[in-house]
């Protein structure tokens, strides 16, 4: 899942005091640590008997095809190279004029949201401005040339485009000590202590990743579940092999008759919905009078390798519905599914429709894909060769390692979620800043091998969930169009994981009446957007158009948060007011305090 990068703290005033003895000791310590890590790496490679290099992503084949198609049009290559030469000549002339004191407009400028070149030296210093513009010219030229190559199939075209951008981002001058003015100044001022401290940070991250680089995004010791994150009062009232069900304590004199079940994605921990008091959706929903239940998925190990997608249905959503009925006596619930949790919620609606089971009265989908026709940039990691390679890895361990999936998501926003931390941690030699959202982002979960294989092959590759009978779960052919449950879809306009124009298709696939709302920002910030913050805004349109573009053209932009719009919608489906329900006072006993035990199991062993 993608998130904003944290701002690094200012360098302390005494950080520039140069101590040659301390520097020598630090370098010696780094050398000793490096030798140990290299020895450990060599030993692991020897035991594994594997090659140091592999091409599981199929990049060699993709770029060979790209090169072949480019060489087939030598005229275009010549024109492109001449255009590049012209741009560099213009940059050289402008730089000479600027050196003589003449005002000149830049030949190339970074995009408005590009944070890499915010330091004033990138504009004010002639040399660094030249380096910046030279890079931007080359980056734009390379990306445009790759994007314009004809004759590639759509999947290969997306793959080379994505990884070309990764290459371009990696070579940014901001990522190197001598060409980043801020790092250069810090190195001179500290006598190189920042680089030595950065080397220690790098070695610590490699050691923490057991030989693989696992970049620290935040101070992990700054947050503790149940203390300063995931603090909404509640109790675990049900537990099985796949989930813990948390019931939150009421805060209102009366509550709605119909409880609220929240289904988070199993690819991340549920507490993205309960980070801090001021931005906790779960705490806010309790304050609106809902009896809130949330699923906390297990962080699976090899013992759960055989758990399938249908187990997440039967032991997940269906088991939660059974438990809520026992805890409250309610006959039905309003349900929310976030991201993959929404995909599972859709499958649950199809299952319940086939069974004539009416235990879900309304369903809300937060950035959830039901149709996987255009599933965003994650598509570049999903084809037969890559999935087969992933299945071989999962078969060895019994699960997909959480850190591997986290790396994939971080690559979708590499400048914010990879390179900004390379600069801060390794070049500036600073410790990562405490940031709750990045703490959650680093708290990845594993996925059972059988379930994840089913998910990739049947949903992403076959796009079978949208087809009536395309997927069978627990012996029941799933037909989403058979569901008549009212639905509320909310997506984010900048979402690169679940593109809103694709999530929009869910409104026509499910059979009940539907409302679609579009939030500002992205996959996380657009959803975790409390009304008090008054950020981003959202678009509404009472009429569903035939296409997402037509819907947006007729939509009204509103200030504030979509949370209030959702509450108005679901408020018509909550039933009468009843006395508040205290966890453990109904048909289920208390098993422990929120946030429970499953959420505390970390995939990285910390």
Tab-separated table of N, CA and C in Angstrom, residues 306-371:
chain	number	residue	atom	x	y	z
A	306	UNK	N	-2.079	-23.639	3.639
A	306	UNK	CA	-3.180	-24.211	2.877
A	306	UNK	C	-4.465	-23.413	2.932
A	307	UNK	N	-4.476	-22.303	3.651
A	307	UNK	CA	-5.682	-21.485	3.709
A	307	UNK	C	-5.926	-20.830	2.352
A	308	UNK	N	-7.166	-20.947	1.875
A	308	UNK	CA	-7.513	-20.460	0.548
A	308	UNK	C	-8.377	-19.204	0.661
A	309	UNK	N	-8.665	-18.618	-0.487
A	309	UNK	CA	-9.520	-17.429	-0.507
A	309	UNK	C	-10.882	-17.738	0.106
A	310	UNK	N	-11.393	-18.940	-0.141
A	310	UNK	CA	-12.703	-19.272	0.418
A	310	UNK	C	-12.640	-19.431	1.941
A	311	UNK	N	-11.472	-19.736	2.488
A	311	UNK	CA	-11.331	-19.766	3.943
A	311	UNK	C	-11.460	-18.364	4.523
A	312	UNK	N	-10.979	-17.371	3.775
A	312	UNK	CA	-11.138	-15.993	4.231
A	312	UNK	C	-12.607	-15.563	4.172
A	313	UNK	N	-13.377	-16.257	3.362
A	313	UNK	CA	-14.831	-16.045	3.348
A	313	UNK	C	-15.481	-16.767	4.520
A	314	UNK	N	-15.270	-18.076	4.628
A	314	UNK	CA	-15.990	-18.860	5.635
A	314	UNK	C	-15.501	-18.588	7.046
A	315	UNK	N	-14.165	-18.521	7.230
A	315	UNK	CA	-13.604	-18.263	8.554
A	315	UNK	C	-13.361	-16.776	8.798
A	316	UNK	N	-13.649	-15.972	7.772
A	316	UNK	CA	-13.469	-14.535	7.881
A	316	UNK	C	-14.783	-13.802	8.008
A	317	UNK	N	-15.327	-13.363	6.875
A	317	UNK	CA	-16.531	-12.522	6.923
A	317	UNK	C	-17.743	-13.281	7.470
A	318	UNK	N	-17.923	-14.526	7.043
A	318	UNK	CA	-19.091	-15.273	7.521
A	318	UNK	C	-18.975	-15.572	9.013
A	319	UNK	N	-17.781	-15.929	9.474
A	319	UNK	CA	-17.580	-16.173	10.901
A	319	UNK	C	-17.804	-14.898	11.701
A	320	UNK	N	-17.379	-13.762	11.159
A	320	UNK	CA	-17.592	-12.485	11.840
A	320	UNK	C	-19.078	-12.160	11.945
A	321	UNK	N	-19.825	-12.425	10.887
A	321	UNK	CA	-21.276	-12.191	10.926
A	321	UNK	C	-21.937	-13.060	11.995
A	322	UNK	N	-21.523	-14.317	12.066
A	322	UNK	CA	-22.060	-15.211	13.104
A	322	UNK	C	-21.764	-14.662	14.491
A	323	UNK	N	-20.527	-14.221	14.699
A	323	UNK	CA	-20.109	-13.730	16.012
A	323	UNK	C	-20.851	-12.454	16.394
A	324	UNK	N	-21.037	-11.558	15.443
A	324	UNK	CA	-21.753	-10.307	15.738
A	324	UNK	C	-23.198	-10.596	16.117
A	325	UNK	N	-23.804	-11.566	15.435
A	325	UNK	CA	-25.161	-11.953	15.786
A	325	UNK	C	-25.251	-12.448	17.229
A	326	UNK	N	-24.271	-13.237	17.655
A	326	UNK	CA	-24.260	-13.737	19.033
A	326	UNK	C	-23.985	-12.613	20.031
A	327	UNK	N	-23.099	-11.688	19.658
A	327	UNK	CA	-22.705	-10.622	20.577
A	327	UNK	C	-23.806	-9.595	20.783
A	328	UNK	N	-24.618	-9.345	19.762
A	328	UNK	CA	-25.585	-8.241	19.831
A	328	UNK	C	-27.036	-8.674	19.691
A	329	UNK	N	-27.263	-9.841	19.127
A	329	UNK	CA	-28.630	-10.255	18.838
A	329	UNK	C	-29.183	-9.634	17.572
A	330	UNK	N	-28.384	-8.817	16.877
A	330	UNK	CA	-28.843	-8.169	15.644
A	330	UNK	C	-28.938	-9.177	14.512
A	331	UNK	N	-29.929	-8.987	13.670
A	331	UNK	CA	-30.150	-9.901	12.556
A	331	UNK	C	-29.281	-9.571	11.345
A	332	UNK	N	-28.831	-8.320	11.245
A	332	UNK	CA	-28.021	-7.933	10.091
A	332	UNK	C	-27.093	-6.791	10.483
A	333	UNK	N	-26.180	-6.457	9.576
A	333	UNK	CA	-25.178	-5.422	9.833
A	333	UNK	C	-25.030	-4.542	8.598
A	334	UNK	N	-24.456	-3.353	8.814
A	334	UNK	CA	-23.872	-2.581	7.728
A	334	UNK	C	-22.396	-2.964	7.666
A	335	UNK	N	-21.866	-3.119	6.473
A	335	UNK	CA	-20.486	-3.598	6.325
A	335	UNK	C	-19.654	-2.618	5.510
A	336	UNK	N	-18.387	-2.511	5.880
A	336	UNK	CA	-17.405	-1.707	5.138
A	336	UNK	C	-16.235	-2.612	4.782
A	337	UNK	N	-15.787	-2.535	3.533
A	337	UNK	CA	-14.580	-3.240	3.112
A	337	UNK	C	-13.578	-2.257	2.551
A	338	UNK	N	-12.346	-2.320	3.037
A	338	UNK	CA	-11.294	-1.406	2.602
A	338	UNK	C	-10.313	-2.176	1.712
A	339	UNK	N	-10.113	-1.688	0.480
A	339	UNK	CA	-9.147	-2.267	-0.449
A	339	UNK	C	-9.453	-3.761	-0.679
A	340	UNK	N	-8.528	-4.666	-0.384
A	340	UNK	CA	-8.795	-6.093	-0.565
A	340	UNK	C	-9.957	-6.554	0.293
A	341	UNK	N	-10.144	-5.899	1.440
A	341	UNK	CA	-11.301	-6.222	2.270
A	341	UNK	C	-12.602	-5.962	1.543
A	342	UNK	N	-12.620	-4.958	0.667
A	342	UNK	CA	-13.802	-4.685	-0.142
A	342	UNK	C	-14.015	-5.743	-1.209
A	343	UNK	N	-12.920	-6.237	-1.788
A	343	UNK	CA	-13.041	-7.327	-2.759
A	343	UNK	C	-13.640	-8.561	-2.104
A	344	UNK	N	-13.182	-8.866	-0.883
A	344	UNK	CA	-13.755	-9.985	-0.137
A	344	UNK	C	-15.207	-9.714	0.229
A	345	UNK	N	-15.530	-8.474	0.570
A	345	UNK	CA	-16.915	-8.122	0.884
A	345	UNK	C	-17.811	-8.352	-0.327
A	346	UNK	N	-17.340	-7.997	-1.520
A	346	UNK	CA	-18.131	-8.231	-2.730
A	346	UNK	C	-18.382	-9.723	-2.923
A	347	UNK	N	-17.344	-10.541	-2.732
A	347	UNK	CA	-17.518	-11.990	-2.854
A	347	UNK	C	-18.513	-12.501	-1.817
A	348	UNK	N	-18.464	-11.921	-0.619
A	348	UNK	CA	-19.409	-12.303	0.433
A	348	UNK	C	-20.834	-11.977	0.037
A	349	UNK	N	-21.044	-10.822	-0.587
A	349	UNK	CA	-22.391	-10.452	-1.039
A	349	UNK	C	-22.905	-11.445	-2.073
A	350	UNK	N	-22.030	-11.873	-3.000
A	350	UNK	CA	-22.445	-12.864	-3.991
A	350	UNK	C	-22.796	-14.185	-3.350
A	351	UNK	N	-22.009	-14.585	-2.347
A	351	UNK	CA	-22.264	-15.835	-1.626
A	351	UNK	C	-23.595	-15.765	-0.884
A	352	UNK	N	-23.812	-14.661	-0.161
A	352	UNK	CA	-25.043	-14.522	0.617
A	352	UNK	C	-26.271	-14.449	-0.294
A	353	UNK	N	-26.117	-13.823	-1.455
A	353	UNK	CA	-27.244	-13.745	-2.395
A	353	UNK	C	-27.654	-15.142	-2.849
A	354	UNK	N	-26.663	-15.997	-3.122
A	354	UNK	CA	-26.967	-17.367	-3.546
A	354	UNK	C	-27.637	-18.160	-2.431
A	355	UNK	N	-27.310	-17.845	-1.190
A	355	UNK	CA	-27.845	-18.555	-0.026
A	355	UNK	C	-29.133	-17.927	0.502
A	356	UNK	N	-29.589	-16.837	-0.144
A	356	UNK	CA	-30.778	-16.103	0.326
A	356	UNK	C	-30.581	-15.614	1.764
A	357	UNK	N	-29.373	-15.220	2.061
A	357	UNK	CA	-28.982	-14.775	3.404
A	357	UNK	C	-28.924	-13.250	3.389
A	358	UNK	N	-29.669	-12.606	4.282
A	358	UNK	CA	-29.794	-11.141	4.257
A	358	UNK	C	-29.062	-10.470	5.423
A	359	UNK	N	-27.988	-11.057	5.882
A	359	UNK	CA	-27.323	-10.521	7.068
A	359	UNK	C	-26.480	-9.274	6.807
A	360	UNK	N	-26.287	-8.879	5.574
A	360	UNK	CA	-25.643	-7.597	5.262
A	360	UNK	C	-26.696	-6.689	4.643
A	361	UNK	N	-26.982	-5.589	5.351
A	361	UNK	CA	-28.046	-4.677	4.906
A	361	UNK	C	-27.521	-3.617	3.949
A	362	UNK	N	-26.275	-3.213	4.102
A	362	UNK	CA	-25.642	-2.264	3.180
A	362	UNK	C	-24.154	-2.550	3.149
A	363	UNK	N	-23.520	-2.187	2.049
A	363	UNK	CA	-22.085	-2.471	1.877
A	363	UNK	C	-21.383	-1.225	1.358
A	364	UNK	N	-20.288	-0.868	2.025
A	364	UNK	CA	-19.470	0.272	1.625
A	364	UNK	C	-18.111	-0.237	1.161
A	365	UNK	N	-17.655	0.270	0.021
A	365	UNK	CA	-16.390	-0.164	-0.568
A	365	UNK	C	-15.422	1.014	-0.619
A	366	UNK	N	-14.358	0.923	0.157
A	366	UNK	CA	-13.336	1.960	0.193
A	366	UNK	C	-12.174	1.549	-0.716
A	367	UNK	N	-11.996	2.263	-1.802
A	367	UNK	CA	-10.928	2.002	-2.785
A	367	UNK	C	-10.795	0.507	-3.079
A	368	UNK	N	-11.881	-0.111	-3.476
A	368	UNK	CA	-11.914	-1.567	-3.655
A	368	UNK	C	-12.141	-1.939	-5.117
A	369	UNK	N	-11.342	-2.882	-5.601
A	369	UNK	CA	-11.497	-3.390	-6.955
A	369	UNK	C	-12.442	-4.581	-6.974
A	370	UNK	N	-13.433	-4.518	-7.825
A	370	UNK	CA	-14.307	-5.646	-8.123
A	370	UNK	C	-14.042	-6.108	-9.559
A	371	UNK	N	-13.796	-5.134	-10.407
A	371	UNK	CA	-13.382	-5.380	-11.787
A	371	UNK	C	-11.883	-5.092	-11.868
